[in-house]
PDB file of C-alpha atoms in Angstrom:
ATOM      1  CA  UNK A   1     -21.568  -1.989 -17.478  1.00 54.00           C
ATOM      2  CA  UNK A   2     -21.028  -4.129 -14.317  1.00 59.00           C
ATOM      3  CA  UNK A   3     -18.516  -3.161 -11.559  1.00 56.00           C
ATOM      4  CA  UNK A   4     -15.770  -5.825 -12.063  1.00 62.00           C
ATOM      5  CA  UNK A   5     -13.623  -4.686  -9.036  1.00 71.00           C
ATOM      6  CA  UNK A   6     -13.455  -1.782  -6.425  1.00 76.00           C
ATOM      7  CA  UNK A   7     -10.788  -0.118  -4.376  1.00 82.00           C
ATOM      8  CA  UNK A   8     -10.787   0.945  -0.846  1.00 83.00           C
ATOM      9  CA  UNK A   9      -8.883   3.547   1.066  1.00 80.00           C
ATOM     10  CA  UNK A  10      -7.377   3.154   4.529  1.00 80.00           C
ATOM     11  CA  UNK A  11      -8.824  -0.317   5.329  1.00 85.00           C
ATOM     12  CA  UNK A  12      -6.812  -1.889   8.208  1.00 87.00           C
ATOM     13  CA  UNK A  13      -6.494  -5.566   8.797  1.00 90.00           C
ATOM     14  CA  UNK A  14      -9.683  -5.581  10.852  1.00 91.00           C
ATOM     15  CA  UNK A  15     -11.742  -3.967   8.267  1.00 88.00           C
ATOM     16  CA  UNK A  16     -10.305  -6.303   5.476  1.00 89.00           C
ATOM     17  CA  UNK A  17     -11.022  -9.374   7.574  1.00 88.00           C
ATOM     18  CA  UNK A  18     -14.657  -8.087   8.113  1.00 88.00           C
ATOM     19  CA  UNK A  19     -15.164  -7.748   4.445  1.00 86.00           C
ATOM     20  CA  UNK A  20     -13.619 -11.146   3.727  1.00 85.00           C
ATOM     21  CA  UNK A  21     -15.892 -12.619   6.167  1.00 84.00           C
ATOM     22  CA  UNK A  22     -18.952 -10.887   4.871  1.00 84.00           C
ATOM     23  CA  UNK A  23     -18.218 -12.193   1.429  1.00 80.00           C
ATOM     24  CA  UNK A  24     -17.772 -15.728   2.806  1.00 78.00           C
ATOM     25  CA  UNK A  25     -21.041 -15.506   4.769  1.00 80.00           C
ATOM     26  CA  UNK A  26     -22.963 -14.410   1.653  1.00 79.00           C
ATOM     27  CA  UNK A  27     -21.527 -17.379  -0.172  1.00 79.00           C
ATOM     28  CA  UNK A  28     -22.279 -19.851   2.552  1.00 80.00           C
ATOM     29  CA  UNK A  29     -24.934 -21.768   0.927  1.00 82.00           C
ATOM     30  CA  UNK A  30     -22.696 -22.581  -1.998  1.00 83.00           C
ATOM     31  CA  UNK A  31     -19.755 -23.565   0.270  1.00 82.00           C
ATOM     32  CA  UNK A  32     -21.991 -25.828   2.366  1.00 82.00           C
ATOM     33  CA  UNK A  33     -23.574 -27.346  -0.721  1.00 84.00           C
ATOM     34  CA  UNK A  34     -20.297 -28.003  -2.381  1.00 84.00           C
ATOM     35  CA  UNK A  35     -18.940 -29.558   0.854  1.00 80.00           C
ATOM     36  CA  UNK A  36     -21.964 -31.652   1.212  1.00 83.00           C
ATOM     37  CA  UNK A  37     -21.600 -32.937  -2.304  1.00 86.00           C
ATOM     38  CA  UNK A  38     -18.120 -33.837  -1.638  1.00 84.00           C
ATOM     39  CA  UNK A  39     -19.112 -35.970   1.305  1.00 84.00           C
ATOM     40  CA  UNK A  40     -17.795 -33.666   4.165  1.00 82.00           C
ATOM     41  CA  UNK A  41     -19.852 -33.514   7.385  1.00 81.00           C
ATOM     42  CA  UNK A  42     -21.308 -29.983   6.996  1.00 77.00           C
ATOM     43  CA  UNK A  43     -22.740 -30.170  10.607  1.00 79.00           C
ATOM     44  CA  UNK A  44     -19.540 -30.567  12.537  1.00 74.00           C
ATOM     45  CA  UNK A  45     -17.344 -28.232  10.493  1.00 74.00           C
ATOM     46  CA  UNK A  46     -16.941 -24.503  10.852  1.00 78.00           C
ATOM     47  CA  UNK A  47     -17.622 -22.388   7.766  1.00 76.00           C
ATOM     48  CA  UNK A  48     -13.944 -21.524   7.400  1.00 77.00           C
ATOM     49  CA  UNK A  49     -12.921 -25.208   7.575  1.00 80.00           C
ATOM     50  CA  UNK A  50     -15.586 -26.087   4.935  1.00 79.00           C
ATOM     51  CA  UNK A  51     -14.470 -23.179   2.759  1.00 80.00           C
ATOM     52  CA  UNK A  52     -10.889 -24.535   2.864  1.00 80.00           C
ATOM     53  CA  UNK A  53     -12.098 -28.158   2.186  1.00 80.00           C
ATOM     54  CA  UNK A  54     -13.775 -27.203  -1.007  1.00 79.00           C
ATOM     55  CA  UNK A  55     -11.152 -24.719  -2.222  1.00 79.00           C
ATOM     56  CA  UNK A  56     -13.247 -21.712  -1.713  1.00 76.00           C
ATOM     57  CA  UNK A  57     -11.525 -18.497  -3.018  1.00 73.00           C
ATOM     58  CA  UNK A  58     -13.157 -15.170  -2.238  1.00 68.00           C
ATOM     59  CA  UNK A  59     -10.362 -13.123  -3.693  1.00 70.00           C
ATOM     60  CA  UNK A  60     -12.427 -12.174  -6.798  1.00 73.00           C
ATOM     61  CA  UNK A  61     -14.785 -10.415  -4.405  1.00 77.00           C
ATOM     62  CA  UNK A  62     -12.209  -8.657  -2.394  1.00 85.00           C
ATOM     63  CA  UNK A  63     -11.075  -4.911  -3.291  1.00 87.00           C
ATOM     64  CA  UNK A  64      -8.698  -4.720  -6.169  1.00 88.00           C
ATOM     65  CA  UNK A  65      -6.602  -2.137  -4.231  1.00 90.00           C
ATOM     66  CA  UNK A  66      -6.197  -0.851  -0.693  1.00 90.00           C
ATOM     67  CA  UNK A  67      -4.861   2.726  -0.809  1.00 87.00           C
ATOM     68  CA  UNK A  68      -3.089   3.573   2.378  1.00 86.00           C
ATOM     69  CA  UNK A  69      -0.367   5.864   3.675  1.00 81.00           C
ATOM     70  CA  UNK A  70       2.884   4.419   2.973  1.00 83.00           C
ATOM     71  CA  UNK A  71       6.480   5.583   3.354  1.00 83.00           C
ATOM     72  CA  UNK A  72       9.752   4.127   4.740  1.00 87.00           C
ATOM     73  CA  UNK A  73       8.563   5.842   7.919  1.00 84.00           C
ATOM     74  CA  UNK A  74       5.325   4.011   8.131  1.00 84.00           C
ATOM     75  CA  UNK A  75       5.329   0.734   6.306  1.00 88.00           C
ATOM     76  CA  UNK A  76       2.022  -0.792   7.704  1.00 90.00           C
ATOM     77  CA  UNK A  77       3.551  -4.299   7.610  1.00 92.00           C
ATOM     78  CA  UNK A  78       0.619  -5.930   8.786  1.00 93.00           C
ATOM     79  CA  UNK A  79      -1.843  -4.464   6.316  1.00 92.00           C
ATOM     80  CA  UNK A  80       0.759  -5.002   3.482  1.00 94.00           C
ATOM     81  CA  UNK A  81       0.979  -8.701   4.455  1.00 95.00           C
ATOM     82  CA  UNK A  82      -2.673  -9.232   4.604  1.00 93.00           C
ATOM     83  CA  UNK A  83      -3.147  -7.484   1.080  1.00 93.00           C
ATOM     84  CA  UNK A  84      -0.314  -9.627  -0.440  1.00 93.00           C
ATOM     85  CA  UNK A  85      -1.694 -12.892   1.091  1.00 91.00           C
ATOM     86  CA  UNK A  86      -5.141 -12.137  -0.414  1.00 89.00           C
ATOM     87  CA  UNK A  87      -4.098 -10.628  -3.788  1.00 89.00           C
ATOM     88  CA  UNK A  88      -5.041  -7.022  -2.951  1.00 92.00           C
ATOM     89  CA  UNK A  89      -2.657  -4.520  -4.530  1.00 92.00           C
ATOM     90  CA  UNK A  90      -1.291  -1.864  -2.214  1.00 93.00           C
ATOM     91  CA  UNK A  91      -1.271   1.819  -3.241  1.00 88.00           C
ATOM     92  CA  UNK A  92       0.146   4.964  -1.635  1.00 81.00           C
ATOM     93  CA  UNK A  93      -2.747   7.246  -0.778  1.00 63.00           C
ATOM     94  CA  UNK A  94      -3.091   9.945  -3.503  1.00 52.00           C
ATOM     95  CA  UNK A  95      -4.662  12.288  -0.883  1.00 45.00           C
ATOM     96  CA  UNK A  96      -1.572  11.822   1.474  1.00 49.00           C
ATOM     97  CA  UNK A  97       1.999  12.570   1.231  1.00 52.00           C
ATOM     98  CA  UNK A  98       4.868  10.010   0.773  1.00 49.00           C
ATOM     99  CA  UNK A  99       5.858  11.591   4.053  1.00 49.00           C
ATOM    100  CA  UNK A 100       5.188  14.962   5.841  1.00 52.00           C
ATOM    101  CA  UNK A 101       7.561  17.916   6.163  1.00 55.00           C
ATOM    102  CA  UNK A 102       7.785  17.289   9.873  1.00 58.00           C
ATOM    103  CA  UNK A 103       8.669  13.547   9.733  1.00 59.00           C
ATOM    104  CA  UNK A 104      11.260  11.977  11.940  1.00 66.00           C
ATOM    105  CA  UNK A 105      14.386  14.185  11.915  1.00 66.00           C
ATOM    106  CA  UNK A 106      16.835  11.254  11.834  1.00 74.00           C
ATOM    107  CA  UNK A 107      14.866   9.522   9.209  1.00 80.00           C
ATOM    108  CA  UNK A 108      14.770  12.709   6.967  1.00 82.00           C
ATOM    109  CA  UNK A 109      18.558  13.148   7.306  1.00 86.00           C
ATOM    110  CA  UNK A 110      19.092   9.508   6.161  1.00 90.00           C
ATOM    111  CA  UNK A 111      16.637   9.907   3.295  1.00 87.00           C
ATOM    112  CA  UNK A 112      18.406  13.246   2.218  1.00 87.00           C
ATOM    113  CA  UNK A 113      21.806  11.647   2.382  1.00 92.00           C
ATOM    114  CA  UNK A 114      20.661   8.765   0.184  1.00 92.00           C
ATOM    115  CA  UNK A 115      19.036  10.980  -2.204  1.00 88.00           C
ATOM    116  CA  UNK A 116      22.060  13.140  -2.564  1.00 90.00           C
ATOM    117  CA  UNK A 117      24.201  10.185  -3.004  1.00 91.00           C
ATOM    118  CA  UNK A 118      21.922   8.740  -5.836  1.00 86.00           C
ATOM    119  CA  UNK A 119      21.775  12.168  -7.426  1.00 83.00           C
ATOM    120  CA  UNK A 120      17.856  12.361  -6.981  1.00 80.00           C
ATOM    121  CA  UNK A 121      15.261  14.171  -4.986  1.00 78.00           C
ATOM    122  CA  UNK A 122      13.851  12.869  -1.783  1.00 80.00           C
ATOM    123  CA  UNK A 123      10.503  12.603  -3.547  1.00 76.00           C
ATOM    124  CA  UNK A 124      11.970  10.598  -6.487  1.00 78.00           C
ATOM    125  CA  UNK A 125      13.791   8.285  -4.008  1.00 83.00           C
ATOM    126  CA  UNK A 126      10.400   7.774  -2.201  1.00 82.00           C
ATOM    127  CA  UNK A 127       8.501   7.095  -5.375  1.00 80.00           C
ATOM    128  CA  UNK A 128      11.435   4.614  -6.454  1.00 84.00           C
ATOM    129  CA  UNK A 129      11.120   2.915  -3.063  1.00 88.00           C
ATOM    130  CA  UNK A 130       7.430   2.545  -3.598  1.00 86.00           C
ATOM    131  CA  UNK A 131       8.051   1.123  -7.082  1.00 84.00           C
ATOM    132  CA  UNK A 132      10.482  -1.462  -5.866  1.00 89.00           C
ATOM    133  CA  UNK A 133       8.262  -2.577  -3.123  1.00 92.00           C
ATOM    134  CA  UNK A 134       5.515  -3.252  -5.785  1.00 90.00           C
ATOM    135  CA  UNK A 135       3.068  -0.645  -4.565  1.00 91.00           C
ATOM    136  CA  UNK A 136       1.003   1.575  -6.788  1.00 87.00           C
ATOM    137  CA  UNK A 137       1.997   5.204  -6.204  1.00 80.00           C
ATOM    138  CA  UNK A 138       0.412   8.337  -7.425  1.00 71.00           C
ATOM    139  CA  UNK A 139       2.465  11.409  -6.623  1.00 66.00           C
ATOM    140  CA  UNK A 140       0.301  14.527  -6.245  1.00 62.00           C
ATOM    141  CA  UNK A 141       0.222  17.929  -4.767  1.00 58.00           C
ATOM    142  CA  UNK A 142      -2.556  20.480  -3.932  1.00 60.00           C
ATOM    143  CA  UNK A 143      -0.329  23.472  -4.618  1.00 60.00           C
ATOM    144  CA  UNK A 144      -0.763  25.640  -7.797  1.00 67.00           C
ATOM    145  CA  UNK A 145       2.973  26.590  -7.784  1.00 69.00           C
ATOM    146  CA  UNK A 146       4.821  26.099 -11.105  1.00 71.00           C
ATOM    147  CA  UNK A 147       7.696  24.584  -9.300  1.00 67.00           C
ATOM    148  CA  UNK A 148       5.552  22.025  -7.544  1.00 63.00           C
ATOM    149  CA  UNK A 149       3.708  21.143 -10.823  1.00 63.00           C
ATOM    150  CA  UNK A 150       6.952  20.481 -12.543  1.00 65.00           C
ATOM    151  CA  UNK A 151       8.166  18.419  -9.575  1.00 62.00           C
ATOM    152  CA  UNK A 152       5.120  16.171  -9.723  1.00 63.00           C
ATOM    153  CA  UNK A 153       5.843  15.181 -13.389  1.00 63.00           C
ATOM    154  CA  UNK A 154       9.564  14.723 -12.405  1.00 62.00           C
ATOM    155  CA  UNK A 155       8.738  12.707  -9.389  1.00 57.00           C
ATOM    156  CA  UNK A 156       6.189  10.397 -11.079  1.00 61.00           C
ATOM    157  CA  UNK A 157       6.896   6.950 -12.427  1.00 57.00           C
ATOM    158  CA  UNK A 158       8.200   8.376 -15.620  1.00 59.00           C
ATOM    159  CA  UNK A 159      10.568  10.750 -13.911  1.00 57.00           C
ATOM    160  CA  UNK A 160      11.743   8.208 -11.453  1.00 54.00           C
ATOM    161  CA  UNK A 161      12.320   5.735 -14.228  1.00 57.00           C
ATOM    162  CA  UNK A 162      14.026   7.956 -16.615  1.00 57.00           C
ATOM    163  CA  UNK A 163      17.476   7.503 -15.429  1.00 52.00           C
ATOM    164  CA  UNK A 164      19.153   4.167 -15.052  1.00 53.00           C
ATOM    165  CA  UNK A 165      20.834   5.108 -11.801  1.00 54.00           C
ATOM    166  CA  UNK A 166      17.559   5.179 -10.081  1.00 69.00           C
ATOM    167  CA  UNK A 167      17.471   1.668  -8.876  1.00 83.00           C
ATOM    168  CA  UNK A 168      17.893   1.365  -5.219  1.00 90.00           C
ATOM    169  CA  UNK A 169      20.199  -1.519  -4.166  1.00 92.00           C
ATOM    170  CA  UNK A 170      19.411  -4.224  -1.583  1.00 95.00           C
ATOM    171  CA  UNK A 171      21.565  -2.376   1.107  1.00 96.00           C
ATOM    172  CA  UNK A 172      19.925   1.039   0.370  1.00 95.00           C
ATOM    173  CA  UNK A 173      16.371  -0.727   0.555  1.00 95.00           C
ATOM    174  CA  UNK A 174      17.317  -2.112   3.967  1.00 96.00           C
ATOM    175  CA  UNK A 175      18.277   1.210   4.952  1.00 95.00           C
ATOM    176  CA  UNK A 176      15.085   2.836   3.972  1.00 94.00           C
ATOM    177  CA  UNK A 177      13.031   0.008   5.510  1.00 93.00           C
ATOM    178  CA  UNK A 178      14.861   0.474   8.748  1.00 93.00           C
ATOM    179  CA  UNK A 179      13.159   4.020   9.055  1.00 90.00           C
ATOM    180  CA  UNK A 180       9.849   2.467   9.870  1.00 89.00           C
ATOM    181  CA  UNK A 181       8.640   4.160  13.139  1.00 84.00           C
ATOM    182  CA  UNK A 182       4.900   4.184  12.467  1.00 80.00           C
ATOM    183  CA  UNK A 183       5.012   7.836  11.621  1.00 74.00           C
ATOM    184  CA  UNK A 184       1.632   9.140  10.283  1.00 69.00           C
ATOM    185  CA  UNK A 185       1.794  11.961   8.142  1.00 62.00           C
ATOM    186  CA  UNK A 186      -1.438  12.138   6.322  1.00 55.00           C
ATOM    187  CA  UNK A 187      -4.088  14.434   7.363  1.00 47.00           C
ATOM    188  CA  UNK A 188      -6.032  16.377   4.804  1.00 37.00           C
ATOM    189  CA  UNK A 189      -4.986  19.874   4.633  1.00 35.00           C
ATOM    190  CA  UNK A 190      -1.559  19.192   6.365  1.00 36.00           C
ATOM    191  CA  UNK A 191       1.453  21.000   4.942  1.00 38.00           C
ATOM    192  CA  UNK A 192       3.480  19.087   2.396  1.00 38.00           C
ATOM    193  CA  UNK A 193       6.800  20.787   2.926  1.00 39.00           C
ATOM    194  CA  UNK A 194       6.935  22.533  -0.294  1.00 36.00           C
ATOM    195  CA  UNK A 195       8.222  25.914  -1.085  1.00 36.00           C
ATOM    196  CA  UNK A 196       9.311  27.574  -4.288  1.00 32.00           C
ATOM    197  CA  UNK A 197      12.654  28.561  -2.945  1.00 33.00           C
TER     198      UNK A 197
END
């Protein structure tokens, strides 16, 4: 069959804009032809202006999802805003952690306190935060330990949604959102912070 949509990984705003511009340039003849038929002066208008005038929408040719490293510690607001504006779903990278074991100490303490208050694990809290933000999140682990394999199931959408008390209220979401310090945890092969103890 035909490819109907693709996803990308770690595309920043600049790369997303370049992709959008490339698609628009590819469709330039159709845009100009439509503008001309509608009576617009195609010689004195920029392609972006013509595209806007004829109601051109290249969202069907943009990625379906942009998978990036996301956590309350690094929210990539500029990328998330661009994706939201252009109808591109945002996903937490499956190759990355929701956050690293050596994340910001103050932030980890806040996260831990909130998780304890809610009666959930930090991982469950981070998955729930992701859900409530509207992100696609795929919890994962590279470990072969039994404890970690069980934790992945428990910390997945099903696990994070199992109990009614898992909703994070507005004040708690603001607390988590305030942890954003641009921390980058995701490097392949980096320690997750798991142990079997």
